[in-house]
Amino acid sequence: MDWYDTVFELIDLRSFSNLWFWIVLAVLWSSTSHWVMGVPYDMVARARRNGGQAAQDLEDLVRINTNRLLFIAEESGLWVVAIGSAFLSGVAILGFYPGYWIEFAQAVFLLAFPMTLVGLLSVRSARLIREGEGEGEALWRRLRIHRMLTQLIGMVSIFVTALWGMYMNLTVLPF
């Protein structure tokens, strides 16, 4: 086997038959559900359990991340939505339009689209935190709801991606 075959086998663009794609999918959703609003979820549990300085640290970190996220949304939100929509539309067309049917674009879409939903959920949660759910039990509840919804999006995403990946592996012949 020559060098080019080795490299292209490692960087296989047939994503759904590649172990690296599934590792990326698992790491993406694991880290997304662990880092809630930019805060590790174990910090939320520690703040609930211990209170005091742990709760104050959590509130400060959530306040900082909330203000940062809302600043980005207010200042450049229109551009982020426009560029993100153009990117997702382009990848969806390249991946799912019958004339193109590029498997790598399908894989990118199946990773990126649910993450945009998580991003929108984060902006919504940040707004609710700023409007009065930024302390104590209300903050812990908001972060718990945000994490559960993120995990729900992740479960549906992984399920749909696994079904689509199995379909592609069973029906599409390799190039």
PDB file of C-alpha atoms in Angstrom:
ATOM      1  CA  MET A   1       0.000   0.000   0.000  1.00  0.00           C
ATOM      2  CA  ASP A   2       1.476   3.348  -0.932  1.00  0.00           C
ATOM      3  CA  TRP A   3       1.462   6.583   1.021  1.00  0.00           C
ATOM      4  CA  TYR A   4      -1.523   8.146  -0.788  1.00  0.00           C
ATOM      5  CA  ASP A   5      -3.738   5.148  -0.133  1.00  0.00           C
ATOM      6  CA  THR A   6      -2.839   5.257   3.545  1.00  0.00           C
ATOM      7  CA  VAL A   7      -3.609   8.969   3.859  1.00  0.00           C
ATOM      8  CA  PHE A   8      -6.894   8.755   1.954  1.00  0.00           C
ATOM      9  CA  GLU A   9      -7.944   5.733   3.970  1.00  0.00           C
ATOM     10  CA  LEU A  10      -7.317   7.703   7.164  1.00  0.00           C
ATOM     11  CA  ILE A  11      -9.115  10.794   5.828  1.00  0.00           C
ATOM     12  CA  ASP A  12     -11.960   8.934   4.162  1.00  0.00           C
ATOM     13  CA  LEU A  13     -14.692  11.270   2.941  1.00  0.00           C
ATOM     14  CA  ARG A  14     -17.246   8.490   3.175  1.00  0.00           C
ATOM     15  CA  SER A  15     -18.145   9.743   6.608  1.00  0.00           C
ATOM     16  CA  PHE A  16     -20.737   7.263   7.767  1.00  0.00           C
ATOM     17  CA  SER A  17     -18.426   4.284   7.332  1.00  0.00           C
ATOM     18  CA  ASN A  18     -15.560   6.070   9.050  1.00  0.00           C
ATOM     19  CA  LEU A  19     -14.891   5.539  12.742  1.00  0.00           C
ATOM     20  CA  TRP A  20     -13.615   9.133  13.110  1.00  0.00           C
ATOM     21  CA  PHE A  21     -17.031  10.554  12.233  1.00  0.00           C
ATOM     22  CA  TRP A  22     -18.720   8.568  15.000  1.00  0.00           C
ATOM     23  CA  ILE A  23     -16.027   9.576  17.496  1.00  0.00           C
ATOM     24  CA  VAL A  24     -16.564  13.238  16.567  1.00  0.00           C
ATOM     25  CA  LEU A  25     -20.338  12.813  16.942  1.00  0.00           C
ATOM     26  CA  ALA A  26     -19.961  11.254  20.412  1.00  0.00           C
ATOM     27  CA  VAL A  27     -17.460  13.864  21.633  1.00  0.00           C
ATOM     28  CA  LEU A  28     -19.550  16.732  20.213  1.00  0.00           C
ATOM     29  CA  TRP A  29     -22.708  15.731  22.063  1.00  0.00           C
ATOM     30  CA  SER A  30     -20.912  14.661  25.217  1.00  0.00           C
ATOM     31  CA  SER A  31     -19.165  18.000  25.583  1.00  0.00           C
ATOM     32  CA  THR A  32     -22.244  19.970  24.497  1.00  0.00           C
ATOM     33  CA  SER A  33     -24.405  18.378  27.178  1.00  0.00           C
ATOM     34  CA  HIS A  34     -21.694  18.776  29.829  1.00  0.00           C
ATOM     35  CA  TRP A  35     -20.973  22.478  29.185  1.00  0.00           C
ATOM     36  CA  VAL A  36     -24.299  24.215  29.841  1.00  0.00           C
ATOM     37  CA  MET A  37     -24.164  27.918  28.916  1.00  0.00           C
ATOM     38  CA  GLY A  38     -20.373  27.693  29.071  1.00  0.00           C
ATOM     39  CA  VAL A  39     -20.419  26.236  32.588  1.00  0.00           C
ATOM     40  CA  PRO A  40     -19.538  22.626  33.405  1.00  0.00           C
ATOM     41  CA  TYR A  41     -22.624  20.919  34.778  1.00  0.00           C
ATOM     42  CA  ASP A  42     -20.772  19.459  37.768  1.00  0.00           C
ATOM     43  CA  MET A  43     -20.349  23.069  38.916  1.00  0.00           C
ATOM     44  CA  VAL A  44     -24.162  23.431  38.938  1.00  0.00           C
ATOM     45  CA  ALA A  45     -24.506  20.278  41.033  1.00  0.00           C
ATOM     46  CA  ARG A  46     -21.796  21.448  43.455  1.00  0.00           C
ATOM     47  CA  ALA A  47     -23.463  24.864  43.814  1.00  0.00           C
ATOM     48  CA  ARG A  48     -26.795  23.214  44.579  1.00  0.00           C
ATOM     49  CA  ARG A  49     -25.248  20.812  47.051  1.00  0.00           C
ATOM     50  CA  ASN A  50     -22.874  23.164  48.884  1.00  0.00           C
ATOM     51  CA  GLY A  51     -24.211  26.683  48.303  1.00  0.00           C
ATOM     52  CA  GLY A  52     -22.054  29.562  49.550  1.00  0.00           C
ATOM     53  CA  GLN A  53     -18.955  30.311  47.473  1.00  0.00           C
ATOM     54  CA  ALA A  54     -19.744  27.545  44.936  1.00  0.00           C
ATOM     55  CA  ALA A  55     -23.143  29.106  44.258  1.00  0.00           C
ATOM     56  CA  GLN A  56     -21.615  32.576  43.958  1.00  0.00           C
ATOM     57  CA  ASP A  57     -18.960  31.289  41.538  1.00  0.00           C
ATOM     58  CA  LEU A  58     -21.658  29.637  39.430  1.00  0.00           C
ATOM     59  CA  GLU A  59     -23.767  32.798  39.320  1.00  0.00           C
ATOM     60  CA  ASP A  60     -20.741  34.899  38.353  1.00  0.00           C
ATOM     61  CA  LEU A  61     -19.665  32.525  35.594  1.00  0.00           C
ATOM     62  CA  VAL A  62     -23.200  32.246  34.198  1.00  0.00           C
ATOM     63  CA  ARG A  63     -23.569  36.046  34.309  1.00  0.00           C
ATOM     64  CA  ILE A  64     -20.312  36.499  32.387  1.00  0.00           C
ATOM     65  CA  ASN A  65     -21.228  33.892  29.753  1.00  0.00           C
ATOM     66  CA  THR A  66     -24.792  35.191  29.469  1.00  0.00           C
ATOM     67  CA  ASN A  67     -23.633  38.767  28.918  1.00  0.00           C
ATOM     68  CA  ARG A  68     -21.052  37.588  26.371  1.00  0.00           C
ATOM     69  CA  LEU A  69     -23.578  35.496  24.436  1.00  0.00           C
ATOM     70  CA  LEU A  70     -26.208  38.221  24.413  1.00  0.00           C
ATOM     71  CA  PHE A  71     -23.641  40.823  23.337  1.00  0.00           C
ATOM     72  CA  ILE A  72     -22.706  38.667  20.358  1.00  0.00           C
ATOM     73  CA  ALA A  73     -26.378  38.052  19.545  1.00  0.00           C
ATOM     74  CA  GLU A  74     -27.269  41.743  19.752  1.00  0.00           C
ATOM     75  CA  GLU A  75     -24.212  43.107  17.935  1.00  0.00           C
ATOM     76  CA  SER A  76     -23.711  40.579  15.160  1.00  0.00           C
ATOM     77  CA  GLY A  77     -26.721  38.292  15.422  1.00  0.00           C
ATOM     78  CA  LEU A  78     -28.047  39.197  11.981  1.00  0.00           C
ATOM     79  CA  TRP A  79     -24.712  38.386  10.355  1.00  0.00           C
ATOM     80  CA  VAL A  80     -24.386  35.126  12.282  1.00  0.00           C
ATOM     81  CA  VAL A  81     -27.881  34.086  11.192  1.00  0.00           C
ATOM     82  CA  ALA A  82     -27.238  35.071   7.568  1.00  0.00           C
ATOM     83  CA  ILE A  83     -23.869  33.324   7.296  1.00  0.00           C
ATOM     84  CA  GLY A  84     -25.095  30.291   9.247  1.00  0.00           C
ATOM     85  CA  SER A  85     -28.193  29.982   7.076  1.00  0.00           C
ATOM     86  CA  ALA A  86     -26.139  30.269   3.904  1.00  0.00           C
ATOM     87  CA  PHE A  87     -23.688  27.646   5.171  1.00  0.00           C
ATOM     88  CA  LEU A  88     -26.420  25.215   6.245  1.00  0.00           C
ATOM     89  CA  SER A  89     -28.328  25.735   2.993  1.00  0.00           C
ATOM     90  CA  GLY A  90     -25.218  25.130   0.914  1.00  0.00           C
ATOM     91  CA  VAL A  91     -24.248  22.014   2.835  1.00  0.00           C
ATOM     92  CA  ALA A  92     -27.831  20.684   2.692  1.00  0.00           C
ATOM     93  CA  ILE A  93     -28.006  21.203  -1.065  1.00  0.00           C
ATOM     94  CA  LEU A  94     -24.615  19.563  -1.622  1.00  0.00           C
ATOM     95  CA  GLY A  95     -25.574  16.688   0.631  1.00  0.00           C
ATOM     96  CA  PHE A  96     -29.172  15.933  -0.170  1.00  0.00           C
ATOM     97  CA  TYR A  97     -29.975  17.331  -3.618  1.00  0.00           C
ATOM     98  CA  PRO A  98     -30.115  14.371  -6.024  1.00  0.00           C
ATOM     99  CA  GLY A  99     -27.608  15.872  -8.441  1.00  0.00           C
ATOM    100  CA  TYR A 100     -24.831  16.191  -5.863  1.00  0.00           C
ATOM    101  CA  TRP A 101     -25.379  13.644  -3.035  1.00  0.00           C
ATOM    102  CA  ILE A 102     -22.036  14.298  -1.300  1.00  0.00           C
ATOM    103  CA  GLU A 103     -21.786  12.149   1.810  1.00  0.00           C
ATOM    104  CA  PHE A 104     -19.306  14.444   3.559  1.00  0.00           C
ATOM    105  CA  ALA A 105     -21.776  17.349   3.192  1.00  0.00           C
ATOM    106  CA  GLN A 106     -24.530  15.163   4.642  1.00  0.00           C
ATOM    107  CA  ALA A 107     -22.346  14.392   7.642  1.00  0.00           C
ATOM    108  CA  VAL A 108     -21.477  18.058   8.184  1.00  0.00           C
ATOM    109  CA  PHE A 109     -25.155  19.005   7.962  1.00  0.00           C
ATOM    110  CA  LEU A 110     -26.146  16.303  10.458  1.00  0.00           C
ATOM    111  CA  LEU A 111     -23.549  17.698  12.878  1.00  0.00           C
ATOM    112  CA  ALA A 112     -24.124  21.424  12.275  1.00  0.00           C
ATOM    113  CA  PHE A 113     -27.916  21.709  12.076  1.00  0.00           C
ATOM    114  CA  PRO A 114     -28.665  20.383  15.587  1.00  0.00           C
ATOM    115  CA  MET A 115     -25.873  22.547  16.975  1.00  0.00           C
ATOM    116  CA  THR A 116     -27.641  25.612  15.563  1.00  0.00           C
ATOM    117  CA  LEU A 117     -30.718  24.539  17.513  1.00  0.00           C
ATOM    118  CA  VAL A 118     -28.575  24.331  20.660  1.00  0.00           C
ATOM    119  CA  GLY A 119     -27.199  27.793  19.856  1.00  0.00           C
ATOM    120  CA  LEU A 120     -30.703  29.230  19.547  1.00  0.00           C
ATOM    121  CA  LEU A 121     -31.669  27.512  22.798  1.00  0.00           C
ATOM    122  CA  SER A 122     -28.622  29.064  24.478  1.00  0.00           C
ATOM    123  CA  VAL A 123     -29.623  32.561  23.362  1.00  0.00           C
ATOM    124  CA  ARG A 124     -33.155  31.969  24.660  1.00  0.00           C
ATOM    125  CA  SER A 125     -31.852  30.699  28.003  1.00  0.00           C
ATOM    126  CA  ALA A 126     -29.452  33.647  28.252  1.00  0.00           C
ATOM    127  CA  ARG A 127     -32.338  36.064  27.749  1.00  0.00           C
ATOM    128  CA  LEU A 128     -34.390  34.323  30.443  1.00  0.00           C
ATOM    129  CA  ILE A 129     -31.437  34.365  32.836  1.00  0.00           C
ATOM    130  CA  ARG A 130     -30.903  38.073  32.260  1.00  0.00           C
ATOM    131  CA  GLU A 131     -34.619  38.765  32.780  1.00  0.00           C
ATOM    132  CA  GLY A 132     -34.620  37.374  36.301  1.00  0.00           C
ATOM    133  CA  GLU A 133     -33.547  33.740  36.481  1.00  0.00           C
ATOM    134  CA  GLY A 134     -29.948  34.582  37.315  1.00  0.00           C
ATOM    135  CA  GLU A 135     -29.775  33.590  40.974  1.00  0.00           C
ATOM    136  CA  GLY A 136     -30.321  30.651  43.250  1.00  0.00           C
ATOM    137  CA  GLU A 137     -32.976  28.056  42.585  1.00  0.00           C
ATOM    138  CA  ALA A 138     -34.283  29.813  39.459  1.00  0.00           C
ATOM    139  CA  LEU A 139     -30.813  29.709  37.877  1.00  0.00           C
ATOM    140  CA  TRP A 140     -30.305  26.053  38.764  1.00  0.00           C
ATOM    141  CA  ARG A 141     -33.720  25.227  37.292  1.00  0.00           C
ATOM    142  CA  ARG A 142     -32.986  27.136  34.075  1.00  0.00           C
ATOM    143  CA  LEU A 143     -29.619  25.400  33.636  1.00  0.00           C
ATOM    144  CA  ARG A 144     -31.212  21.998  34.310  1.00  0.00           C
ATOM    145  CA  ILE A 145     -33.951  22.663  31.734  1.00  0.00           C
ATOM    146  CA  HIS A 146     -31.356  23.902  29.242  1.00  0.00           C
ATOM    147  CA  ARG A 147     -29.278  20.758  29.744  1.00  0.00           C
ATOM    148  CA  MET A 148     -32.287  18.446  29.389  1.00  0.00           C
ATOM    149  CA  LEU A 149     -33.378  20.138  26.163  1.00  0.00           C
ATOM    150  CA  THR A 150     -29.812  19.979  24.855  1.00  0.00           C
ATOM    151  CA  GLN A 151     -29.681  16.274  25.661  1.00  0.00           C
ATOM    152  CA  LEU A 152     -33.044  15.752  23.948  1.00  0.00           C
ATOM    153  CA  ILE A 153     -31.778  17.490  20.810  1.00  0.00           C
ATOM    154  CA  GLY A 154     -28.628  15.371  21.041  1.00  0.00           C
ATOM    155  CA  MET A 155     -30.538  12.093  21.366  1.00  0.00           C
ATOM    156  CA  VAL A 156     -32.753  12.882  18.396  1.00  0.00           C
ATOM    157  CA  SER A 157     -29.714  14.015  16.407  1.00  0.00           C
ATOM    158  CA  ILE A 158     -27.722  10.876  17.188  1.00  0.00           C
ATOM    159  CA  PHE A 159     -30.722   8.685  16.355  1.00  0.00           C
ATOM    160  CA  VAL A 160     -31.377  10.406  13.014  1.00  0.00           C
ATOM    161  CA  THR A 161     -27.672  10.406  12.163  1.00  0.00           C
ATOM    162  CA  ALA A 162     -27.357   6.704  12.999  1.00  0.00           C
ATOM    163  CA  LEU A 163     -30.397   5.840  10.874  1.00  0.00           C
ATOM    164  CA  TRP A 164     -29.138   7.920   7.967  1.00  0.00           C
ATOM    165  CA  GLY A 165     -25.642   6.482   8.326  1.00  0.00           C
ATOM    166  CA  MET A 166     -26.956   2.922   8.289  1.00  0.00           C
ATOM    167  CA  TYR A 167     -29.091   3.709   5.255  1.00  0.00           C
ATOM    168  CA  MET A 168     -26.100   5.199   3.431  1.00  0.00           C
ATOM    169  CA  ASN A 169     -23.831   2.278   4.351  1.00  0.00           C
ATOM    170  CA  LEU A 170     -26.366  -0.288   3.205  1.00  0.00           C
ATOM    171  CA  THR A 171     -27.566   1.324  -0.022  1.00  0.00           C
ATOM    172  CA  VAL A 172     -24.866   3.541  -1.476  1.00  0.00           C
ATOM    173  CA  LEU A 173     -21.998   1.831  -3.207  1.00  0.00           C
ATOM    174  CA  PRO A 174     -18.480   3.108  -2.518  1.00  0.00           C
ATOM    175  CA  PHE A 175     -16.939   5.231  -5.230  1.00  0.00           C
TER     176      PHE A 175
END
